[in-house]
C-alpha cells in the first residue's frame, strides 16, 4: 500500500492552474491533496467495492485542452518500418487494417513518427534500388540503415491523410547527410503529409550535449534546412529526449538537463523553426538487471505509480504550452518497458489497461499527442538488456513472423480503439472537439480510475485496475462506480461499452474484446455489444474498463 505521505508529496506539486481538492478515504481518515478536475468529493470503501463520483453534469472550469483526434498515434523504428508497413509489391494488410480501424473512428488517421534509435544511423542513398537495407554485423548487431527512393512508396501505403514525422540523424554531426534526408523526405512524401522533422533521437544520451551546445547545432541545422528547402512556417519538433525529469526539481543536475524547456531557454526557437516539442517516457525498463526486477505486471497496472511518474512532466508541459501554444507538447515516443518490453508484462491485457490509463492521464495533463513506439530489440541499445532479436514484446501487433512469435495482434491494440472512440469526430459533431478531465481513483491501491469527457454526449471512462489473472481460481472481484451525479436525467439510460479479457495476464487478442468484438485478425470479429442501464451505478470487474456514454 502506498502511504499517504508519498501520495501527498507527489501531488502537492501539481500544476497550480488545475483545481486542488480533498480526497476523503474512509479506510484511512488522513486527507491528501490531488490535482483533479471533475471530482469534488470521492469516497472509497475499505474493500474498494464502491466509488462514488461527485461532480458537475457539464464541463468543469479546470478541464484540459480539447482532445486531438491523433492523440493515439505511433512511432515506428526506422529500421523496422517496412516490417510493419510492407512495400509497394507486398503491402502489409494487417497493419493497414489496424490503422484504418482507428481512422474510421476519428475520421483522421493516426500520426506516424518514423524514427527511434536507428534514425541516428540511417542514411539516404538516391541511387539505391532497394527501398531499405539494414547492415547487421557478424554478432547480430544492427549497425546502420540505408533508404532509397523506393522507401517513399512504403510510406505511401499508410492510410490516406496520414501525417508523418521524419527523424533525422544528429549523432554523426553530418549536416549534409541530415539535409539530404530532409530533402528526400520533403520531395518524396505526399503533399501536406509531412507534419515535422526531428533532428536526432534522444540526444541527451550521446555527445555529452548540454542545452546550449545542443541548441547551437540544432537551431542552425533547422534554420538552414528550412531556408534550403524553402519551408514556410515552423516544421520541426525539438528535443525528443529520453531522461525523466529529476526529482525533486532542485536536485543536483536538474536545472542542467537537456529537455524541451532548457532548449527553448537556450534559444532553440530563435528563428521560429520550432513547431512542437517532444519528450520520451518509458515507465519501466529491462535495459539492465536492477530495473528488470521491478518491471512487473502489478507495478505497471497501477494508477498511483503511473500518475506519480507522469506528474514529473507537469512543469515542462505548462512551460512549453505557454511558449509554443496549447497543442505543442507531445510524448513523441513511449511504451511500458524500455529495451523492447518484457514477456508476460508488455504483451498482456494488463498493458492494454496501462496504455488506456497512460494515454488518458497524459491527455489530462495537456499532452496533445502520444506516439507509442513499435520496433525490435537492438543489440547496441544496452549491453545488459534482457531482449535480443525478433520484434519487441511491447508492440501492439507483430506484422511479420519473427523470433518472438507469429503474425498476431496483442491485447494492447484494443486500448487504442477505446481511446479513438472517445476522441472521435463525425460529421455534425460540435466543432470545438472533446476535452478530458481526470477523476483519478483510489489512492491506497491505485486501482479505480475515472475520466470525464465533455462532449455531446458526455462520456466517462471507468477503469478497474485491480489485477485478476485468468489462472486465479477465486471469483473475479468487481467494483461499482456511482456516476449518478453526472446524470442530468436519472431515468434516462446510459450506454456502456467494455474493454474485457479473461485476465490481466492474457496475451491473446482473440479473447480480448472491445464492445464484444475482437480484432485478432485486424478487423472486427463478433457482434457489437452494448449495455443500457439506468440508475447510475456501473459495475466494472477487476482488470476491466468501461466507456459510459451519458
Coordinates of C-alpha atoms in Angstrom, one line a residue:
X1 CA 0.0 0.0 0.0
X2 CA 1.3 3.4 -0.9
X3 CA 1.5 5.6 2.2
X4 CA -0.4 8.9 2.5
X5 CA 2.9 10.9 2.8
X6 CA 4.2 9.5 -0.5
X7 CA 1.0 10.4 -2.3
X8 CA 0.9 13.9 -0.8
X9 CA 4.5 14.6 -1.7
X10 CA 3.8 13.6 -5.3
X11 CA 0.6 15.6 -5.9
X12 CA 1.2 18.7 -3.9
X13 CA 3.5 19.9 -6.8
X14 CA 0.7 19.6 -9.4
X15 CA 0.2 22.4 -11.9
X16 CA -1.3 25.2 -9.9
X17 CA -3.6 26.2 -12.7
X18 CA -5.5 23.0 -12.0
X19 CA -8.0 22.5 -9.2
X20 CA -6.8 21.3 -5.9
X21 CA -9.4 19.3 -3.9
X22 CA -9.5 17.0 -1.0
X23 CA -9.9 13.2 -1.2
X24 CA -11.5 11.6 1.8
X25 CA -10.8 7.9 2.2
X26 CA -13.0 6.2 4.8
X27 CA -10.5 3.4 5.1
X28 CA -7.8 5.9 6.2
X29 CA -9.1 9.2 7.5
X30 CA -6.0 11.3 6.6
X31 CA -6.5 13.8 3.8
X32 CA -4.3 14.3 0.8
X33 CA -4.2 16.9 -1.9
X34 CA -4.6 15.9 -5.5
X35 CA -4.8 17.6 -8.9
X36 CA -8.3 16.8 -10.0
X37 CA -10.9 18.1 -12.3
X38 CA -14.4 16.6 -12.2
X39 CA -14.3 15.1 -8.7
X40 CA -15.2 17.3 -5.7
X41 CA -15.6 14.5 -3.2
X42 CA -14.6 11.0 -3.9
X43 CA -15.5 8.2 -1.4
X44 CA -13.9 4.8 -1.4
X45 CA -14.8 1.9 0.9
X46 CA -12.1 -0.2 2.6
X47 CA -12.7 -3.0 0.1
X48 CA -12.7 -0.6 -2.9
X49 CA -16.1 -2.1 -3.8
X50 CA -17.7 1.2 -4.4
X51 CA -16.5 4.5 -5.8
X52 CA -18.9 7.4 -5.7
X53 CA -18.0 10.3 -8.1
X54 CA -19.3 13.8 -7.3
X55 CA -19.0 16.4 -10.0
X56 CA -20.9 18.6 -12.4
X57 CA -23.0 17.3 -15.2
X58 CA -21.5 19.8 -17.5
X59 CA -17.9 20.9 -18.4
X60 CA -15.9 22.0 -15.3
X61 CA -13.7 25.1 -15.3
X62 CA -10.5 23.1 -15.0
X63 CA -11.0 20.8 -17.9
X64 CA -7.9 20.2 -20.1
X65 CA -7.4 21.4 -23.7
X66 CA -9.6 19.9 -26.4
X67 CA -8.6 16.4 -27.4
X68 CA -6.7 15.9 -30.6
X69 CA -8.1 13.2 -32.9
X70 CA -4.5 12.0 -33.3
X71 CA -3.9 11.7 -29.5
X72 CA -3.4 7.9 -30.1
X73 CA -0.5 7.9 -32.6
X74 CA 2.5 5.7 -33.4
X75 CA 6.3 5.8 -33.5
X76 CA 7.8 3.1 -35.7
X77 CA 11.5 2.4 -35.5
X78 CA 13.1 3.4 -38.8
X79 CA 15.0 0.2 -39.4
X80 CA 11.7 -1.8 -38.9
X81 CA 9.4 0.4 -40.8
X82 CA 9.0 -1.9 -43.8
X83 CA 8.4 -4.9 -41.5
X84 CA 5.3 -3.0 -40.3
X85 CA 4.1 -1.3 -43.4
X86 CA 5.5 -3.5 -46.2
X87 CA 6.4 -2.2 -49.6
X88 CA 4.7 -1.5 -52.9
X89 CA 5.0 -5.1 -54.1
X90 CA 3.9 -6.6 -50.7
X91 CA 1.9 -4.2 -48.6
X92 CA 1.2 -5.4 -45.0
X93 CA -2.5 -5.8 -44.9
X94 CA -2.7 -6.4 -41.1
X95 CA -1.0 -3.1 -40.4
X96 CA -3.2 -1.3 -42.9
X97 CA -6.4 -2.7 -41.4
X98 CA -5.4 -1.9 -37.9
X99 CA -4.6 1.7 -38.8
X100 CA -7.8 2.0 -40.8
X101 CA -9.8 0.9 -37.8
X102 CA -8.6 3.8 -35.8
X103 CA -9.1 6.3 -38.7
X104 CA -12.7 5.1 -39.1
X105 CA -13.4 6.2 -35.5
X106 CA -11.9 9.6 -35.6
X107 CA -12.1 10.5 -39.3
X108 CA -8.4 11.3 -39.1
X109 CA -5.6 8.7 -39.4
X110 CA -3.1 8.4 -36.5
X111 CA 0.2 10.3 -36.9
X112 CA 3.2 8.1 -37.7
X113 CA 6.7 9.0 -36.5
X114 CA 9.4 7.3 -38.5
X115 CA 12.3 7.3 -36.0
X116 CA 13.9 6.0 -32.9
X117 CA 17.4 5.0 -32.0
X118 CA 18.2 3.7 -35.5
X119 CA 17.4 7.2 -37.0
X120 CA 20.8 8.4 -35.9
X121 CA 22.4 5.7 -38.1
X122 CA 20.0 5.9 -41.1
X123 CA 21.4 7.4 -44.3
X124 CA 19.9 8.4 -47.7
X125 CA 21.2 6.9 -50.9
X126 CA 19.5 8.3 -54.0
X127 CA 20.9 5.6 -56.2
X128 CA 19.9 2.6 -54.1
X129 CA 17.4 0.4 -55.9
X130 CA 16.3 -1.4 -52.7
X131 CA 13.9 0.8 -50.6
X132 CA 15.5 -0.1 -47.2
X133 CA 18.6 -2.1 -46.2
X134 CA 19.9 -2.9 -42.7
X135 CA 23.5 -3.7 -42.2
X136 CA 23.8 -6.3 -39.5
X137 CA 27.3 -7.4 -38.4
X138 CA 28.5 -10.9 -37.6
X139 CA 27.5 -10.5 -33.9
X140 CA 23.9 -9.8 -34.9
X141 CA 24.1 -6.1 -34.1
X142 CA 22.3 -3.7 -36.4
X143 CA 24.9 -1.1 -37.3
X144 CA 23.1 1.1 -39.8
X145 CA 20.2 1.6 -42.2
X146 CA 20.1 3.0 -45.7
X147 CA 17.0 4.0 -47.5
X148 CA 16.5 4.8 -51.2
X149 CA 13.7 6.4 -53.3
X150 CA 11.5 3.3 -53.0
X151 CA 11.1 3.9 -49.3
X152 CA 8.5 6.6 -50.1
X153 CA 6.4 4.1 -51.8
X154 CA 6.2 2.3 -48.5
X155 CA 5.3 5.5 -46.7
X156 CA 2.5 6.0 -49.3
X157 CA 0.9 2.7 -48.1
X158 CA -0.2 4.4 -44.9
X159 CA -3.9 5.4 -44.7
X160 CA -4.8 8.4 -46.8
X161 CA -4.2 11.6 -44.9
X162 CA -1.6 10.2 -42.5
X163 CA 0.8 12.9 -41.2
X164 CA 4.4 11.8 -40.6
X165 CA 7.3 12.9 -38.5
X166 CA 10.7 12.1 -40.0
X167 CA 13.6 11.7 -37.6
X168 CA 17.0 12.9 -39.0
X169 CA 20.5 11.8 -37.9
X170 CA 22.2 14.1 -35.5
X171 CA 24.6 11.8 -33.7
X172 CA 27.1 11.8 -36.7
X173 CA 27.1 15.6 -36.7
X174 CA 26.8 15.4 -40.5
X175 CA 24.7 18.3 -41.6
X176 CA 25.0 17.3 -45.3
X177 CA 23.6 13.9 -44.5
X178 CA 20.7 15.4 -42.5
X179 CA 19.9 17.8 -45.3
X180 CA 19.9 15.1 -47.9
X181 CA 17.4 13.0 -45.8
X182 CA 15.3 16.1 -45.2
X183 CA 15.3 17.0 -48.9
X184 CA 14.4 13.4 -49.9
X185 CA 11.6 13.4 -47.4
X186 CA 10.2 16.7 -48.4
X187 CA 10.1 15.7 -52.1
X188 CA 9.2 12.0 -51.6
X189 CA 6.1 12.1 -49.4
X190 CA 2.6 13.2 -50.5
X191 CA 1.8 16.9 -50.5
X192 CA 1.0 18.1 -47.0
X193 CA 1.9 14.7 -45.5
X194 CA 4.9 15.9 -43.5
X195 CA 4.0 17.1 -40.0
X196 CA 7.5 17.8 -38.8
X197 CA 11.2 16.9 -38.8
X198 CA 13.0 15.8 -35.7
X199 CA 16.8 16.3 -35.6
X200 CA 18.2 13.5 -33.5
X201 CA 16.7 10.8 -31.3
X202 CA 17.3 11.1 -27.6
X203 CA 20.3 13.4 -27.9
X204 CA 20.6 13.6 -24.1
X205 CA 22.2 10.1 -24.4
X206 CA 25.1 11.0 -26.7
X207 CA 27.8 13.5 -27.5
X208 CA 27.6 15.0 -23.9
X209 CA 25.1 17.5 -25.1
X210 CA 24.2 20.4 -22.9
X211 CA 21.2 22.6 -23.5
X212 CA 23.4 25.3 -25.0
X213 CA 25.7 23.3 -27.3
X214 CA 22.7 21.1 -28.5
X215 CA 20.8 24.3 -29.2
X216 CA 23.7 25.8 -31.1
X217 CA 23.8 22.9 -33.5
X218 CA 20.0 22.1 -33.7
X219 CA 18.9 25.7 -34.3
X220 CA 21.5 26.2 -37.0
X221 CA 20.5 23.0 -38.8
X222 CA 16.8 23.6 -38.5
X223 CA 17.2 27.2 -39.8
X224 CA 19.4 26.2 -42.7
X225 CA 17.3 23.2 -43.7
X226 CA 14.2 25.5 -43.7
X227 CA 15.9 28.0 -45.9
X228 CA 17.4 25.5 -48.3
X229 CA 14.1 23.7 -48.8
X230 CA 12.1 26.9 -48.8
X231 CA 9.9 25.7 -45.9
X232 CA 7.4 28.2 -44.8
X233 CA 6.4 28.2 -41.2
X234 CA 7.8 26.0 -38.4
X235 CA 8.3 22.4 -39.4
X236 CA 10.5 21.0 -36.6
X237 CA 9.8 19.1 -33.4
X238 CA 12.5 19.7 -30.9
X239 CA 14.2 17.7 -28.2
X240 CA 13.0 14.0 -28.4
X241 CA 14.9 13.5 -25.2
X242 CA 14.9 10.3 -23.1
X243 CA 15.7 11.1 -19.5
X244 CA 13.0 11.5 -16.9
X245 CA 12.9 14.9 -15.1
X246 CA 15.0 14.7 -11.9
X247 CA 13.1 14.9 -8.7
X248 CA 13.0 17.0 -6.6
X249 CA 13.2 19.8 -9.2
X250 CA 16.1 21.4 -7.3
X251 CA 18.1 18.2 -7.2
X252 CA 21.7 18.4 -8.4
X253 CA 21.7 18.4 -12.2
X254 CA 18.0 19.0 -12.6
X255 CA 18.5 22.5 -14.0
X256 CA 21.1 21.4 -16.5
X257 CA 19.1 18.6 -18.0
X258 CA 18.6 18.7 -21.8
X259 CA 14.9 18.9 -22.4
X260 CA 12.2 20.9 -24.1
X261 CA 12.3 23.8 -21.6
X262 CA 16.0 24.1 -21.3
X263 CA 16.5 24.0 -25.1
X264 CA 13.9 26.8 -25.5
X265 CA 15.6 28.8 -22.8
X266 CA 18.9 28.4 -24.7
X267 CA 17.4 29.9 -27.8
X268 CA 16.5 26.9 -29.9
X269 CA 13.5 28.8 -31.4
X270 CA 15.4 31.9 -32.2
X271 CA 14.3 31.8 -35.9
X272 CA 10.8 30.4 -35.2
X273 CA 11.5 27.0 -36.6
X274 CA 10.0 25.0 -33.6
X275 CA 6.5 23.7 -34.3
X276 CA 6.3 21.5 -31.2
X277 CA 8.3 19.8 -28.6
X278 CA 8.7 16.1 -27.7
X279 CA 10.0 14.1 -24.8
X280 CA 10.0 10.3 -24.4
X281 CA 8.6 8.2 -21.5
X282 CA 9.2 4.6 -20.5
X283 CA 7.9 3.9 -17.0
X284 CA 9.9 0.7 -16.6
X285 CA 12.9 -0.9 -18.3
X286 CA 14.7 -4.2 -18.9
X287 CA 17.9 -2.5 -20.1
X288 CA 19.7 -3.7 -17.0
X289 CA 19.2 -6.2 -14.2
X290 CA 18.2 -3.9 -11.4
X291 CA 15.3 -2.5 -13.5
X292 CA 14.3 -5.9 -14.8
X293 CA 13.3 -6.9 -11.3
X294 CA 10.7 -4.2 -10.9
X295 CA 9.2 -4.4 -14.4
X296 CA 6.2 -6.5 -13.2
X297 CA 2.6 -6.5 -14.1
X298 CA 1.3 -5.4 -10.7
X299 CA 3.7 -2.4 -10.8
X300 CA 2.7 -1.5 -14.3
X301 CA -1.1 -1.7 -13.9
X302 CA -1.3 0.8 -11.0
X303 CA -2.7 4.3 -11.5
X304 CA -0.9 5.8 -8.5
X305 CA 2.5 4.7 -9.8
X306 CA 1.6 6.0 -13.3
X307 CA 0.4 9.4 -12.0
X308 CA 3.5 9.8 -9.8
X309 CA 5.6 9.2 -12.9
X310 CA 3.8 11.4 -15.5
X311 CA 3.3 14.2 -13.0
X312 CA 7.1 14.8 -13.2
X313 CA 6.5 16.4 -16.6
X314 CA 3.8 18.9 -15.4
X315 CA 6.1 22.0 -15.1
X316 CA 7.6 21.2 -18.5
X317 CA 4.2 20.8 -20.2
X318 CA 3.0 24.1 -18.8
X319 CA 6.1 26.0 -19.8
X320 CA 6.2 24.6 -23.4
X321 CA 2.5 25.3 -23.9
X322 CA 2.9 28.9 -22.7
X323 CA 5.8 29.4 -25.2
X324 CA 4.6 27.4 -28.2
X325 CA 0.9 27.1 -28.0
X326 CA -1.8 24.7 -26.5
X327 CA -1.1 21.7 -28.7
X328 CA 2.7 21.9 -28.6
X329 CA 3.8 19.3 -26.1
X330 CA 3.9 15.7 -27.4
X331 CA 5.2 12.4 -25.9
X332 CA 6.9 11.5 -29.1
X333 CA 8.0 8.0 -28.1
X334 CA 6.7 5.9 -25.2
X335 CA 5.9 2.4 -24.1
X336 CA 5.6 0.4 -20.9
X337 CA 9.1 -1.1 -20.6
X338 CA 12.2 0.2 -22.5
X339 CA 14.6 -2.0 -24.4
X340 CA 11.7 -3.7 -26.2
X341 CA 9.4 -4.7 -23.4
X342 CA 9.1 -7.7 -21.2
X343 CA 7.4 -11.0 -22.0
X344 CA 4.4 -11.6 -19.7
X345 CA 4.1 -7.9 -19.0
X346 CA 4.2 -5.8 -22.1
X347 CA 2.3 -8.3 -24.3
X348 CA -0.6 -8.8 -22.0
X349 CA -4.1 -7.4 -21.4
X350 CA -2.6 -5.7 -18.4
X351 CA -0.6 -3.5 -20.7
X352 CA -3.8 -2.6 -22.5
X353 CA -5.2 -1.2 -19.3
X354 CA -1.9 0.6 -18.6
X355 CA -2.0 2.0 -22.2
X356 CA -5.5 3.3 -21.7
X357 CA -4.7 4.9 -18.4
X358 CA -1.4 6.4 -19.6
X359 CA -3.0 7.9 -22.7
X360 CA -5.9 9.5 -20.8
X361 CA -3.9 10.7 -17.9
X362 CA -1.3 12.3 -20.2
X363 CA -4.1 14.0 -22.1
X364 CA -5.5 15.3 -18.8
X365 CA -2.1 17.0 -18.2
X366 CA -2.4 18.6 -21.7
X367 CA -0.2 16.3 -23.7
X368 CA -1.5 16.7 -27.2
X369 CA -0.2 13.6 -29.0
X370 CA 1.1 10.2 -27.8
X371 CA 3.3 8.1 -30.1
X372 CA 3.5 4.5 -28.9
X373 CA 6.8 3.0 -30.1
X374 CA 6.9 -0.1 -32.2
X375 CA 10.1 -2.0 -33.3
X376 CA 12.5 -4.7 -32.3
X377 CA 15.4 -5.3 -29.8
X378 CA 18.6 -3.6 -30.8
X379 CA 21.9 -5.2 -29.7
X380 CA 23.7 -1.8 -29.4
X381 CA 20.9 -0.3 -27.2
X382 CA 22.3 -1.8 -24.0
X383 CA 24.9 -4.4 -23.2
X384 CA 22.9 -5.8 -20.3
X385 CA 19.4 -5.7 -21.8
X386 CA 17.1 -8.7 -21.5
X387 CA 15.9 -8.9 -25.1
X388 CA 17.8 -9.9 -28.2
X389 CA 16.4 -10.5 -31.7
X390 CA 12.9 -10.6 -33.2
X391 CA 10.3 -7.9 -32.6
X392 CA 9.6 -6.1 -29.4
X393 CA 7.3 -7.6 -26.7
X394 CA 5.7 -4.2 -26.3
X395 CA 4.4 -3.9 -29.9
X396 CA 0.7 -3.7 -30.4
X397 CA 1.0 -6.3 -33.1
X398 CA 3.5 -8.4 -35.0
X399 CA 3.2 -7.6 -38.7
X400 CA 5.5 -10.4 -39.7
X401 CA 6.6 -13.7 -38.2
X402 CA 9.8 -13.3 -36.1
X403 CA 11.9 -14.9 -33.4
X404 CA 9.4 -13.8 -30.7
X405 CA 6.3 -15.2 -32.3
X406 CA 4.0 -15.4 -35.4
X407 CA 2.0 -12.7 -37.0
X408 CA -0.5 -11.6 -34.4
X409 CA -2.3 -8.8 -32.7
X410 CA -1.8 -8.2 -29.0
X411 CA -4.4 -7.1 -26.4
X412 CA -2.9 -3.6 -26.1
X413 CA -4.3 -2.7 -29.6
X414 CA -7.8 -2.6 -28.2
X415 CA -6.9 0.2 -25.8
X416 CA -6.4 2.5 -28.8
X417 CA -9.8 1.5 -30.1
X418 CA -11.2 2.7 -26.8
X419 CA -9.3 6.0 -27.0
X420 CA -10.3 6.7 -30.5
X421 CA -14.0 6.2 -29.7
X422 CA -13.6 8.9 -27.1
X423 CA -12.0 11.5 -29.4
X424 CA -14.0 10.6 -32.4
X425 CA -15.0 13.3 -34.9
X426 CA -18.0 12.6 -37.1
X427 CA -20.0 14.9 -39.4
X428 CA -22.3 17.1 -37.4
X429 CA -20.2 16.9 -34.2
X430 CA -19.6 20.1 -32.3
X431 CA -16.7 22.0 -33.8
X432 CA -14.7 22.6 -30.7
X433 CA -13.9 18.9 -30.1
X434 CA -13.7 16.9 -26.9
X435 CA -12.0 17.8 -23.6
X436 CA -10.8 15.5 -20.9
X437 CA -10.7 15.8 -17.1
X438 CA -9.1 13.3 -14.8
X439 CA -11.1 11.9 -11.8
X440 CA -8.2 9.7 -10.7
X441 CA -9.3 6.9 -8.3
X442 CA -8.5 5.0 -5.2
X443 CA -5.1 6.3 -3.9
X444 CA -4.4 3.5 -1.5
X445 CA -4.1 0.9 -4.2
X446 CA -4.1 2.7 -7.5
X447 CA -6.9 0.5 -8.8
X448 CA -10.0 2.5 -9.5
X449 CA -9.8 5.4 -12.0
X450 CA -12.4 7.6 -13.7
X451 CA -12.1 10.2 -16.5
X452 CA -14.7 12.6 -17.8
X453 CA -15.0 13.7 -21.5
X454 CA -17.1 16.8 -22.0
X455 CA -18.7 16.3 -25.4
X456 CA -22.1 15.8 -26.9
X457 CA -22.8 13.4 -25.4
X458 CA -20.7 13.4 -22.2
X459 CA -18.6 10.2 -21.8
X460 CA -16.9 8.6 -18.8
X461 CA -14.1 6.1 -18.8
X462 CA -14.1 3.8 -15.8
X463 CA -11.1 1.7 -15.1
X464 CA -10.8 -1.1 -12.5
X465 CA -7.0 -1.8 -12.5
X466 CA -7.1 -4.5 -9.7
X467 CA -5.1 -7.4 -11.0
X468 CA -7.1 -10.5 -11.8
X469 CA -5.3 -13.2 -13.8
X470 CA -7.0 -15.9 -15.8
X471 CA -5.2 -18.6 -13.8
X472 CA -6.8 -17.5 -10.5
X473 CA -9.3 -20.0 -9.0
X474 CA -11.0 -17.4 -6.9
X475 CA -14.1 -15.5 -8.1
X476 CA -13.3 -12.4 -10.1
X477 CA -14.0 -9.3 -7.9
X478 CA -15.7 -6.2 -9.2
X479 CA -16.2 -2.6 -8.1
X480 CA -19.2 -0.3 -8.5
X481 CA -18.8 3.3 -9.9
X482 CA -21.7 5.5 -8.8
X483 CA -22.0 8.2 -11.5
X484 CA -25.4 9.4 -10.6
X485 CA -24.3 13.0 -10.0
X486 CA -23.3 13.2 -13.7
X487 CA -26.8 12.3 -14.9
X488 CA -29.0 15.2 -15.8
X489 CA -31.9 12.8 -16.2
X490 CA -31.6 9.8 -13.8
X491 CA -34.3 7.9 -15.7
X492 CA -32.5 8.1 -19.0
X493 CA -30.4 5.0 -19.6
X494 CA -26.7 5.3 -20.3
X495 CA -24.8 3.2 -22.9
X496 CA -21.8 1.1 -21.9
X497 CA -19.0 -0.4 -24.0
X498 CA -16.5 -2.6 -22.2
X499 CA -12.8 -3.5 -22.7
X500 CA -12.5 -7.1 -21.5
X501 CA -10.3 -10.2 -21.3
X502 CA -10.3 -13.3 -19.1
X503 CA -7.5 -11.8 -17.1
X504 CA -4.7 -9.2 -17.0
X505 CA -2.1 -11.9 -17.9
X506 CA -3.9 -12.8 -21.2
X507 CA -1.7 -12.4 -24.3
X508 CA -4.2 -13.3 -27.0
X509 CA -6.3 -10.9 -29.0
X510 CA -8.9 -13.4 -29.9
X511 CA -10.2 -13.4 -26.2
X512 CA -9.7 -9.7 -25.8
X513 CA -12.8 -7.8 -26.7
X514 CA -13.8 -4.2 -27.2
X515 CA -17.6 -3.8 -27.1
X516 CA -17.9 -7.6 -27.6
X517 CA -15.7 -7.7 -30.7
X518 CA -12.1 -9.0 -31.1
X519 CA -9.5 -7.8 -33.6
X520 CA -7.2 -10.8 -33.7
X521 CA -7.0 -10.7 -37.5
X522 CA -7.1 -6.9 -37.9
X523 CA -10.8 -6.5 -38.4
X524 CA -13.7 -6.7 -36.1
X525 CA -15.0 -10.2 -35.4
X526 CA -18.2 -10.9 -33.4
X527 CA -21.3 -9.0 -32.6
X528 CA -21.0 -5.4 -31.3
X529 CA -22.2 -5.5 -27.7
X530 CA -23.5 -2.6 -25.7
X531 CA -25.4 -2.4 -22.4
X532 CA -28.0 0.1 -21.5
X533 CA -28.7 0.7 -17.8
X534 CA -30.5 3.3 -15.5
X535 CA -29.7 4.4 -12.0
X536 CA -26.1 5.5 -12.4
X537 CA -24.4 2.5 -10.8
X538 CA -21.9 0.8 -13.1
X539 CA -20.2 -2.5 -12.1
X540 CA -16.7 -3.0 -13.5
X541 CA -14.8 -6.3 -13.0
X542 CA -11.2 -6.4 -11.9
X543 CA -8.9 -5.9 -14.9
X544 CA -11.6 -4.3 -17.0
X545 CA -12.5 -0.9 -18.3
X546 CA -15.8 0.6 -19.4
X547 CA -16.8 3.6 -21.6
X548 CA -20.1 5.1 -20.4
X549 CA -22.0 7.3 -22.8
X550 CA -24.3 9.5 -20.8

